[in-house]
Amino acid sequence: MTLTFDINRALKNVAGHARRAQALTGVPGIAIAIVSDETIAFAQTGSTTAGGSTLINSDTVFQLASLSKPIATTIAAWQLSHGATWGWDAAIARELPGFSLANQAVTVGALFAHRSGLPDHAGDLLEDMGYGHEEILRRLSLLPLSPGHIAPSGRFVSSYAYTNFGFTAAALAVARAGGCDWPVLAERVLYQALGMTSTSSRFSAFEAALRAGTAAVPHQRTPAPLAGTPPLPANPSWQATSPVRNADAQSPAGGVCSTTRDLAQWLRLQLGLINDGHFDGAFRAQLALTHQPYLPSSTGYGFGWNVDLGSDGSDGQPPRPVRWSHSGAFELGAATAVMLLPQCQTGIVVLTNGQPIGVPEAICRAFMEDAFSDSVDFDAILQTAAAMMQDGIYKVHEPLPSRPSHGARIADDYKGTYTHPFYGPFTVDGSGQGGDIHSAFHIAMGPLATPQLNRLALYGGDTFLYEPQGENGGGQSAVAFASSPNGPITGVEIEHLFEPYTVGNEFPPSDALPSYVADTWQDVYFLDTSLVIGFDAMLRSWTFVALTDQPVALVVYRPYGNSYELQAKTDYVTPRPYSVNTFFTGPIAVKAGDRIGFHQKELGTIAFKLDPDAPQDRGKGNFGGRVWFTPGANAPSFEFSSSTDRTYLIQVEVAWGLRGPGIARRSTTG
């Protein structure tokens, strides 16, 4: 089957897609730039503020959020080909003195590809508290890392976890090689060279555009997006965000502001349509490395790009072209996306001034599908994109702890300073006198010179609630004070503050799921010996891809000698078929070396891929496989009988920072 590319049809329809997206979502403004060979086209709809009279145009300045990442690796590609004496696989500890992680083998490239072993979004909560990048990077050294190794390719590899500040550290090493700070390097090697006069890696530039009325004001939606709610609610309203997100601390990862006119030039550079003395062959060779998956695969994350190397159809899948893409998302009011088809010399970038609900991704996808088909259903594409965005970004809130039945103490019993090596210090204080815990009672966190004051509201007993600030706020958090029985307060634990590590098998793109199946075995316990907890922590939730609605329970196994014993088992859950399902477990204490498994009562539900070397795998009859199991009615949960090399799509989230290391110890009293 041969794909036929019709750019004229795609160009004709794109403005209508933008208007339809605005009609269905109410997002205030949308701007689009398209490059196809030597053609440059723009489209836009809406205004810089909800209901405002200043219309969006190709010179309107938007925050790009994580669309900054492929821009950053473009800059890195130039620097690594002009003056740097090292490459992508250089050790970060050597190239950025003062930045040290628990594993000295972590490389610059591993950080750019989110393969360092740091937990998901490590450091983002410190940014929300007001810490700058220097302090955040220093504190990252305190975090344990997921296990890593040197792959046959010679690259350092750990599990994938998206980390803005790991990415930022890699970029700062590049800036050090350039002898300047990151915004200066970006201006010098990319923005000036391409004539991107409205683009900057400094928040002050976006503030200036806001004051001049040339910027798209960020907005948030009511009702707020939340997993499990309708992704496209009727009659939403949009409110301007205040304060506006300042991402200077992670500028390379999320701090760029730009226009569609400027970004059209960057698209041309990616597609090889700009060739001059500045962007020479050495640069293009390095840039090409950013367009490859970090690990040998047909799809995956590279250096700042999601990469799909495409298919000619010979693998049994529908043919598809090579594709490079990335999205940007600020919950505080920006959503962006870029997609390029290099074989077709075509790219599109979509910018919006509303929090992420799938609009730019839907427009990018519909534009590319229009180029190959005359029967594109934009409403269905938008619905799918909105649902995926909502489930991927806006997590289900963990239930608050049970309300204690005993009464609270007086305010002075809680006042004081609490130390924590990663998140602290915290200071609990207030103007209330003696027993008044309702008068200006607060907890201060963040830099001592500029602390955030968060009001504490009594929940019950020694537990209070507060509203976390910043990009990752999103609802109430419990503040639980700890004490010995009938003794004084000794510490405090803030439920919002933890670092999540994912342990499990990586999920494939949704279009690959047709090659996965579910078990027909009944009443089977499974243990995946490769899914190892790396350190003592609290297990919070588990996620899996379900193909049926059959009940299933998570099981934690602990090794004892040459065998395993069941350590914990959750209640059975009923998943949504053909969906990614996440369930909170309640805190389960796990130790380094524990393994993950599950039990299915009836037929299977968790999707798996057959071992390619044994496509009719019914069990190896020994323990040579990665996944051990024991089938049969009422099978004991710890006596395994056989194994398989199936890859089950299951993950757990373990939290460093809850319980144990999460308790900030009281060091002074009020």
XYZ file of C-alpha atoms in Angstrom:
670
model
C 0.000 0.000 0.000
C 1.379 3.413 -0.974
C 0.557 6.578 0.961
C -0.539 9.538 -1.149
C 0.269 12.950 0.337
C -2.030 15.891 -0.493
C -0.771 19.039 1.231
C -3.360 21.255 -0.456
C -6.242 19.361 1.145
C -4.573 19.624 4.557
C -3.925 23.339 4.153
C -7.522 23.922 3.062
C -8.977 22.241 6.159
C -6.669 23.367 8.972
C -8.326 26.724 9.715
C -11.698 24.987 9.949
C -10.254 22.491 12.423
C -9.026 25.367 14.591
C -12.431 27.073 14.558
C -14.151 23.775 15.357
C -11.753 23.131 18.238
C -12.512 26.555 19.662
C -16.257 26.012 19.273
C -16.127 22.674 21.113
C -13.736 23.703 23.909
C -13.958 27.481 24.242
C -10.152 27.758 24.374
C -9.490 31.512 23.995
C -6.896 31.557 21.216
C -5.166 29.272 18.701
C -2.242 30.057 16.370
C -0.841 27.707 13.724
C 2.223 27.689 11.479
C 2.749 25.183 8.668
C 5.822 24.558 6.554
C 5.738 22.309 3.486
C 8.775 22.492 1.243
C 9.070 26.209 0.487
C 5.458 26.987 1.444
C 4.834 28.765 4.772
C 1.228 29.201 5.897
C -0.414 30.602 9.017
C -3.863 30.222 10.572
C -5.355 31.538 13.770
C -8.590 32.058 15.624
C -9.681 33.667 18.868
C -8.211 36.377 21.035
C -5.403 37.001 23.495
C -7.883 37.018 26.391
C -11.187 35.211 26.788
C -13.857 37.439 25.293
C -11.294 40.119 24.447
C -10.999 42.225 21.305
C -7.281 41.738 20.575
C -7.157 38.978 17.996
C -4.507 36.291 17.745
C -2.099 36.665 14.806
C 1.184 35.134 13.657
C 3.140 37.643 15.789
C 1.281 36.935 19.050
C 3.711 35.694 21.724
C 2.819 32.434 23.489
C 4.463 30.462 26.261
C 5.705 27.205 24.705
C 6.014 25.036 27.855
C 7.706 21.738 26.935
C 7.813 22.579 23.251
C 10.965 24.261 24.559
C 12.652 20.834 24.728
C 13.192 20.119 21.011
C 14.267 23.761 20.673
C 16.820 23.142 23.431
C 18.262 20.071 21.754
C 18.520 22.040 18.496
C 20.705 24.488 20.417
C 22.648 21.612 21.957
C 23.227 20.103 18.508
C 24.801 23.360 17.343
C 27.025 23.714 20.410
C 28.154 20.092 20.324
C 29.234 20.591 16.720
C 30.911 23.989 17.285
C 33.305 24.120 20.188
C 32.302 21.395 22.622
C 34.947 18.711 23.110
C 32.437 16.079 24.209
C 29.228 14.507 22.921
C 25.783 13.351 23.991
C 27.147 10.356 25.928
C 29.530 12.353 28.125
C 29.115 11.950 31.885
C 27.087 14.818 33.335
C 29.201 14.836 36.520
C 32.246 15.778 34.432
C 30.580 18.357 32.193
C 28.554 20.151 34.889
C 30.754 20.391 37.994
C 28.742 20.681 41.172
C 25.865 18.599 39.806
C 26.048 15.087 41.149
C 23.555 12.241 41.028
C 23.616 8.971 42.938
C 25.016 7.205 39.857
C 28.106 8.874 38.377
C 27.599 7.037 35.070
C 24.538 9.154 34.136
C 25.186 11.008 30.885
C 24.102 14.259 29.288
C 22.166 12.295 26.662
C 20.401 10.150 29.245
C 19.130 13.334 30.884
C 17.997 14.800 27.553
C 16.172 11.494 26.873
C 14.660 11.198 30.401
C 16.618 7.974 31.059
C 18.703 9.045 34.068
C 16.866 7.106 36.783
C 15.485 10.258 38.426
C 11.820 10.025 39.423
C 9.045 11.461 37.293
C 9.164 15.296 37.272
C 11.881 15.313 39.937
C 12.345 18.794 41.367
C 9.123 20.286 40.030
C 7.637 20.556 43.523
C 10.714 22.452 44.707
C 10.182 24.876 41.817
C 6.572 25.356 42.942
C 7.916 26.295 46.386
C 10.037 29.023 44.828
C 13.514 27.459 44.694
C 15.790 28.348 41.775
C 17.548 25.891 39.503
C 20.841 25.887 41.421
C 19.217 24.763 44.665
C 16.914 22.323 42.897
C 19.799 20.662 41.057
C 21.765 20.441 44.300
C 18.898 18.662 46.017
C 18.448 16.162 43.180
C 21.640 14.526 44.436
C 19.693 13.446 47.532
C 17.254 11.307 45.538
C 17.713 7.592 44.925
C 17.807 6.598 41.277
C 16.040 3.782 39.504
C 18.596 1.130 38.493
C 20.637 1.929 35.388
C 23.125 0.086 33.205
C 25.325 0.478 30.169
C 23.449 -0.889 27.150
C 25.153 -2.842 24.335
C 25.160 0.417 22.373
C 27.434 1.869 25.064
C 24.763 4.259 26.320
C 23.687 4.659 29.922
C 20.066 3.523 30.255
C 17.577 3.619 33.099
C 13.787 3.486 33.126
C 11.988 6.309 31.325
C 10.748 9.102 33.607
C 10.026 12.600 32.321
C 12.155 15.070 34.284
C 12.266 18.784 33.544
C 15.194 19.452 35.837
C 17.207 16.476 34.647
C 16.735 17.866 31.133
C 17.701 21.325 32.411
C 20.925 19.986 33.928
C 21.921 18.531 30.549
C 21.247 21.861 28.834
C 23.258 23.762 31.438
C 26.216 21.494 30.711
C 25.881 22.522 27.065
C 25.717 26.194 28.059
C 28.853 25.755 30.154
C 30.638 24.413 27.074
C 29.497 27.576 25.289
C 30.877 29.800 28.042
C 27.604 31.577 28.872
C 24.237 31.087 30.508
C 21.446 29.255 28.693
C 19.276 32.186 27.495
C 22.373 33.888 26.041
C 23.459 30.716 24.235
C 19.938 30.226 22.841
C 19.846 33.790 21.552
C 23.305 33.585 20.038
C 23.244 30.240 18.249
C 19.568 29.918 17.255
C 17.207 32.853 17.670
C 19.436 35.524 16.108
C 20.686 33.182 13.403
C 17.121 32.362 12.296
C 15.754 35.881 12.701
C 13.444 34.753 15.537
C 13.165 38.284 16.900
C 10.138 37.612 19.145
C 11.570 34.470 20.779
C 13.299 34.314 24.165
C 14.276 31.853 26.874
C 13.626 34.438 29.598
C 10.314 34.977 31.396
C 10.977 38.730 31.429
C 10.453 38.742 27.647
C 6.991 37.215 28.033
C 6.178 39.709 30.790
C 7.191 42.524 28.441
C 4.920 41.148 25.708
C 2.037 40.938 28.189
C 2.551 44.580 29.118
C 2.694 45.552 25.448
C -0.518 43.656 24.679
C 1.214 41.397 22.142
C 1.100 38.181 24.207
C -1.549 35.493 24.543
C -2.647 35.591 28.173
C -2.638 32.100 29.789
C -6.046 30.742 30.878
C -7.504 27.900 32.942
C -10.838 26.205 32.402
C -13.907 25.832 34.581
C -14.816 23.056 35.186
C -11.214 22.039 35.754
C -10.038 18.983 33.823
C -9.929 15.909 36.041
C -9.462 12.265 35.198
C -12.779 10.441 35.196
C -14.854 13.504 34.209
C -16.150 14.377 30.713
C -13.137 15.613 28.721
C -15.224 18.063 26.672
C -17.830 19.491 29.066
C -20.668 21.637 27.822
C -20.415 25.410 28.208
C -16.954 25.679 29.803
C -15.611 29.053 30.852
C -12.014 30.268 30.807
C -10.311 32.572 33.310
C -6.981 34.364 32.946
C -4.315 32.770 35.157
C -2.799 34.861 37.920
C 0.057 34.824 38.581
C 1.399 33.731 35.189
C 3.760 30.760 35.235
C 7.441 31.758 35.469
C 9.517 28.817 34.193
C 12.958 30.450 34.346
C 14.189 27.777 36.767
C 13.721 25.166 34.012
C 14.181 27.490 31.051
C 15.645 24.892 28.625
C 12.851 22.446 29.421
C 9.868 24.801 29.494
C 10.792 28.477 29.487
C 10.683 29.583 25.837
C 8.150 32.094 24.525
C 7.696 32.600 20.799
C 5.356 33.241 17.877
C 4.185 31.096 15.002
C 6.079 33.366 12.581
C 9.344 32.655 14.404
C 8.641 28.956 14.842
C 8.060 28.528 11.123
C 11.770 29.239 10.655
C 12.668 26.644 13.274
C 10.451 24.114 11.458
C 12.329 24.853 8.239
C 15.609 24.212 10.035
C 14.402 20.842 11.342
C 13.312 19.818 7.838
C 16.689 20.670 6.312
C 15.343 23.629 4.361
C 17.950 26.022 5.787
C 21.553 25.383 4.843
C 24.091 28.131 5.374
C 27.461 28.694 6.966
C 26.016 28.854 10.462
C 23.890 25.720 10.193
C 26.496 23.652 8.423
C 27.033 19.953 7.817
C 28.554 19.375 11.256
C 25.431 20.844 12.843
C 23.101 18.812 10.645
C 24.913 15.615 11.638
C 24.330 16.368 15.319
C 20.741 17.479 14.694
C 20.032 14.155 12.980
C 20.939 12.384 16.238
C 18.071 14.199 17.994
C 15.652 12.636 15.510
C 16.420 9.046 16.558
C 14.994 7.091 19.518
C 17.478 6.953 22.389
C 17.170 3.161 22.452
C 17.153 0.994 19.317
C 13.457 0.873 18.461
C 10.994 1.986 15.820
C 9.389 4.390 18.296
C 10.535 6.149 21.443
C 11.856 9.356 22.963
C 15.092 10.728 21.571
C 16.933 13.909 22.509
C 13.940 16.189 23.071
C 11.673 14.511 20.513
C 9.060 11.767 20.398
C 10.202 9.745 17.410
C 8.312 7.294 15.214
C 10.515 5.853 12.471
C 7.437 4.804 10.502
C 6.616 1.634 8.604
C 6.384 0.617 4.962
C 3.683 -1.907 5.844
C 5.933 -4.954 5.587
C 5.604 -5.553 9.349
C 1.871 -6.194 9.021
C 0.949 -2.773 10.408
C -0.640 -0.015 8.296
C 2.076 2.015 6.570
C 2.949 5.287 8.233
C 5.585 7.958 7.583
C 8.448 8.935 9.861
C 7.169 11.383 12.472
C 8.799 13.691 15.023
C 6.577 15.347 17.606
C 6.365 16.965 21.010
C 3.762 18.664 23.180
C 3.960 21.425 25.755
C 1.643 21.708 28.734
C 1.332 24.232 31.549
C -1.655 23.496 33.769
C -1.454 27.212 34.523
C -2.533 28.051 31.007
C -0.534 26.978 27.945
C -0.827 24.035 25.547
C 1.310 23.567 22.437
C 2.298 20.857 19.982
C 4.600 20.301 17.031
C 4.586 17.477 14.477
C 6.846 16.943 11.487
C 6.817 14.429 8.643
C 10.370 14.772 7.322
C 9.857 12.461 4.346
C 7.099 14.818 3.208
C 9.098 17.960 4.061
C 6.146 19.117 6.149
C 5.693 20.348 9.701
C 3.026 22.027 11.815
C 3.139 23.833 15.143
C 0.014 24.777 17.139
C -0.002 27.204 20.073
C -2.903 27.892 22.458
C -3.366 30.061 25.532
C -5.482 27.564 27.478
C -4.451 24.797 29.830
C -3.863 21.434 28.110
C -7.035 19.656 26.994
C -5.786 18.100 23.751
C -6.514 20.930 21.291
C -3.048 21.380 19.701
C -2.491 17.615 19.488
C -5.857 17.130 17.764
C -5.176 19.868 15.203
C -1.715 18.449 14.430
C -3.071 14.959 13.970
C -6.057 16.062 11.878
C -3.796 18.150 9.634
C -1.494 15.206 8.969
C -4.393 12.794 8.444
C -5.994 15.253 6.006
C -2.847 15.018 3.923
C -3.375 11.266 3.506
C -7.177 10.898 3.647
C -10.318 12.740 2.599
C -12.448 11.268 5.414
C -11.059 12.760 8.623
C -13.437 13.010 11.617
C -12.055 15.977 13.567
C -14.607 15.751 16.377
C -13.591 12.153 17.077
C -9.901 13.079 16.975
C -10.448 15.926 19.432
C -12.514 13.736 21.765
C -9.756 11.118 21.831
C -6.996 13.694 22.327
C -8.920 15.375 25.150
C -9.540 12.061 26.922
C -5.894 11.012 26.596
C -4.672 14.378 27.856
C -7.068 14.348 30.772
C -6.108 10.820 31.837
C -2.406 11.492 31.291
C -1.996 14.844 33.045
C -4.899 15.324 35.418
C -4.619 12.459 37.847
C -7.424 11.220 40.028
C -6.941 12.861 43.408
C -5.877 10.461 46.107
C -8.548 10.257 48.819
C -7.844 12.233 51.976
C -6.940 10.148 55.033
C -9.728 9.094 57.341
C -10.814 11.976 59.514
C -9.378 11.470 63.021
C -11.966 11.255 65.751
C -9.910 12.912 68.484
C -9.706 16.656 68.859
C -6.840 18.964 67.963
C -4.282 20.406 70.316
C -3.672 24.101 70.850
C -1.782 26.026 68.172
C 1.389 26.406 70.206
C 1.768 22.609 70.256
C 2.385 22.642 66.492
C 4.415 25.810 66.045
C 8.100 25.492 65.257
C 10.588 24.591 62.536
C 10.647 21.183 60.891
C 13.645 19.989 58.878
C 13.660 17.776 55.811
C 16.761 17.306 53.628
C 14.908 17.521 50.308
C 11.739 19.575 50.852
C 12.443 21.499 54.038
C 12.694 23.503 56.096
C 9.081 24.174 57.069
C 7.949 26.650 59.690
C 4.564 26.431 61.376
C 3.419 29.681 62.922
C 0.524 32.081 63.159
C -0.741 35.171 64.873
C -3.222 33.234 66.960
C -2.561 33.259 70.667
C -2.339 30.112 72.768
C -5.124 27.770 71.747
C -6.406 29.542 68.620
C -5.678 27.258 65.653
C -8.096 29.072 63.352
C -6.512 32.521 63.274
C -3.833 32.984 60.566
C -2.343 29.574 61.306
C 0.036 28.666 58.482
C 2.970 26.607 57.276
C 5.822 28.382 55.505
C 7.923 26.555 52.909
C 10.457 27.430 50.236
C 13.495 29.732 50.360
C 13.964 31.322 53.769
C 14.306 34.772 52.187
C 11.029 34.506 50.251
C 8.908 31.778 51.879
C 5.438 30.784 50.734
C 2.781 31.088 53.424
C 0.082 28.424 53.187
C -2.921 28.650 55.475
C -3.671 25.522 57.489
C -7.286 24.504 58.037
C -8.099 21.919 60.680
C -9.246 18.588 59.250
C -9.344 16.590 62.467
C -7.019 15.443 65.188
C -3.443 16.402 64.278
C -4.232 16.634 60.559
C -4.717 19.892 58.677
C -5.351 20.784 55.020
C -3.728 23.342 52.733
C -3.870 24.318 49.041
C -0.471 23.750 47.358
C 0.610 26.585 45.094
C 2.091 26.495 41.615
C 1.918 24.345 38.501
C 1.492 21.101 40.448
C -1.004 22.315 43.043
C -4.367 20.963 42.005
C -6.390 20.535 45.170
C -6.107 20.069 48.893
C -3.271 18.249 50.605
C -3.150 16.785 54.084
C -0.580 18.057 56.581
C -0.282 15.390 59.255
C 1.642 16.103 62.442
C 3.312 13.118 64.088
C 3.849 12.338 67.747
C 4.564 9.480 70.029
C 1.500 8.160 71.873
C 0.243 10.933 74.160
C 3.527 12.766 73.598
C 4.544 16.068 72.017
C 4.584 16.741 68.286
C 7.821 15.394 66.779
C 7.382 15.845 63.030
C 5.104 16.697 60.132
C 4.316 14.935 56.877
C 2.879 16.783 53.868
C 1.034 14.349 51.623
C 1.519 16.495 48.505
C 5.297 16.270 48.733
C 6.761 13.076 47.362
C 8.839 11.940 44.396
C 7.113 9.292 42.256
C 9.093 6.446 40.709
C 7.490 4.177 38.150
C 8.390 0.508 38.310
C 7.000 -1.530 35.442
C 6.990 -2.245 31.747
C 6.770 0.714 29.398
C 3.441 1.168 27.651
C 3.470 1.231 23.857
C 1.745 3.843 21.699
C -2.010 3.326 21.553
C -1.880 2.317 17.894
C 0.307 -0.670 18.870
C -2.257 -2.167 21.252
C -3.933 -4.376 18.609
C -0.874 -6.636 18.835
C -1.534 -7.230 22.571
C -3.888 -9.816 24.074
C -5.264 -10.864 27.478
C -5.006 -14.214 29.246
C -7.605 -16.940 29.045
C -6.204 -18.561 32.198
C -8.378 -18.456 35.329
C -7.372 -17.996 38.980
C -3.670 -17.396 38.350
C -1.029 -15.619 40.424
C 1.744 -13.890 38.467
C 5.127 -12.566 39.616
C 7.233 -10.456 37.270
C 10.746 -11.053 38.584
C 12.084 -8.118 36.530
C 9.863 -5.521 38.251
C 12.031 -4.795 41.268
C 11.505 -2.060 43.866
C 14.864 -0.297 44.159
C 14.601 1.231 47.642
C 12.407 1.380 50.730
C 9.349 3.466 49.918
C 5.559 3.579 49.911
C 3.594 2.060 47.046
C 0.742 4.478 46.212
C -0.965 3.260 43.067
C -0.847 0.853 40.185
C -1.585 1.327 36.506
C -2.243 -1.190 33.770
C -3.669 -1.483 30.295
C -6.898 -3.479 30.450
C -8.436 -5.349 27.538
C -11.413 -6.717 29.512
C -13.365 -5.805 32.639
C -12.336 -8.914 34.603
C -11.384 -8.341 38.283
C -7.697 -8.244 39.165
C -5.620 -7.502 42.277
C -2.084 -6.194 42.703
C 0.315 -8.437 44.643
C 3.673 -7.524 46.219
C 6.175 -10.367 46.711
C 9.268 -10.343 48.910
C 12.220 -12.655 48.256
C 13.164 -15.122 50.979
C 16.145 -17.256 50.045
C 15.366 -18.928 46.734
C 11.620 -18.301 46.887
C 9.126 -15.470 47.238
C 6.385 -14.828 49.759
C 3.258 -12.753 49.345
C 3.848 -9.492 51.210
C 0.713 -7.495 50.303
C -2.379 -7.864 48.169
C -4.862 -5.154 47.241
C -8.600 -5.425 46.881
C -9.823 -6.593 43.490
C -10.650 -3.837 41.005
C -12.819 -3.843 37.899
C -11.084 -1.925 35.110
C -12.362 -0.093 32.048
C -11.628 -2.220 28.962
C -9.272 -0.914 26.294
C -8.059 1.812 28.628
C -5.176 2.737 30.866
C -6.476 2.231 34.410
C -4.983 3.700 37.589
C -6.048 2.651 41.082
C -4.821 3.948 44.427
C -3.759 1.205 46.782
C -3.520 3.132 50.006
C 0.051 3.365 51.303
C 1.782 -0.023 51.187
C 5.264 -0.171 52.715
C 7.697 -1.808 50.291
C 11.368 -2.620 50.664
C 14.296 -2.719 48.275
C 14.142 -6.008 46.395
C 10.362 -6.490 46.527
C 8.751 -7.659 43.269
C 5.441 -6.863 41.606
C 2.773 -9.333 40.545
C -0.983 -9.689 40.251
C -3.823 -12.168 40.634
C -6.690 -12.613 38.215
C -9.794 -14.289 39.583
C -11.381 -15.200 36.305
C -10.143 -14.604 32.779
C -7.285 -12.176 32.273
C -7.564 -8.435 31.757
C -4.017 -7.028 31.736
C -2.678 -6.679 28.205
C 0.484 -8.569 27.321
C 2.674 -9.194 24.321
C 3.718 -12.734 23.490
C 7.378 -13.666 23.566
C 8.387 -13.243 19.883
C 10.526 -16.377 20.171
C 7.571 -18.406 21.421
C 4.406 -16.978 19.826
C 2.249 -19.810 21.193
C 3.760 -19.502 24.685
C 1.737 -21.491 27.226
C 4.448 -21.567 29.835
C 8.011 -22.804 29.847
C 7.510 -25.573 32.402
C 10.455 -24.157 34.355
C 11.626 -20.908 35.934
C 13.702 -19.759 32.971
C 11.213 -17.048 32.039
C 10.911 -13.579 33.485
C 7.311 -13.943 34.701
C 6.528 -16.770 37.113
C 2.991 -18.046 37.565
C 0.920 -20.729 39.151
C -2.380 -21.667 37.480
C -5.281 -23.678 38.820
C -8.295 -23.149 41.016
C -7.384 -21.894 44.515
C -3.709 -21.947 43.624
C -1.477 -20.941 46.528
C -0.019 -17.501 46.020
C 3.612 -18.361 46.653
C 4.209 -21.777 45.068
C 5.008 -21.040 41.457
C 4.919 -23.815 38.916
C 6.079 -22.346 35.612
C 7.187 -19.209 33.792
C 6.821 -17.152 30.652
C 8.513 -14.240 28.924
C 5.320 -12.326 28.279
C 5.491 -8.568 28.746
C 2.486 -7.479 30.803
C 1.534 -3.799 30.625
C 1.584 -3.093 34.343
C 3.299 -0.406 36.410
C 3.308 0.709 40.025
C 4.129 4.099 41.466
C 6.331 4.079 44.540
C 6.836 7.306 46.420
C 10.022 8.473 48.054
C 8.960 11.150 50.493
C 5.880 9.515 52.003
C 6.314 8.094 55.458
C 9.916 7.315 56.466
C 12.012 9.886 54.592
C 8.938 12.055 54.130
C 8.611 13.054 57.773
C 10.114 16.448 58.491
C 11.563 16.269 61.983
C 10.820 19.012 64.453
C 13.987 20.934 65.267
C 12.646 23.960 67.158
C 9.423 24.840 68.915
C 7.396 27.969 68.405
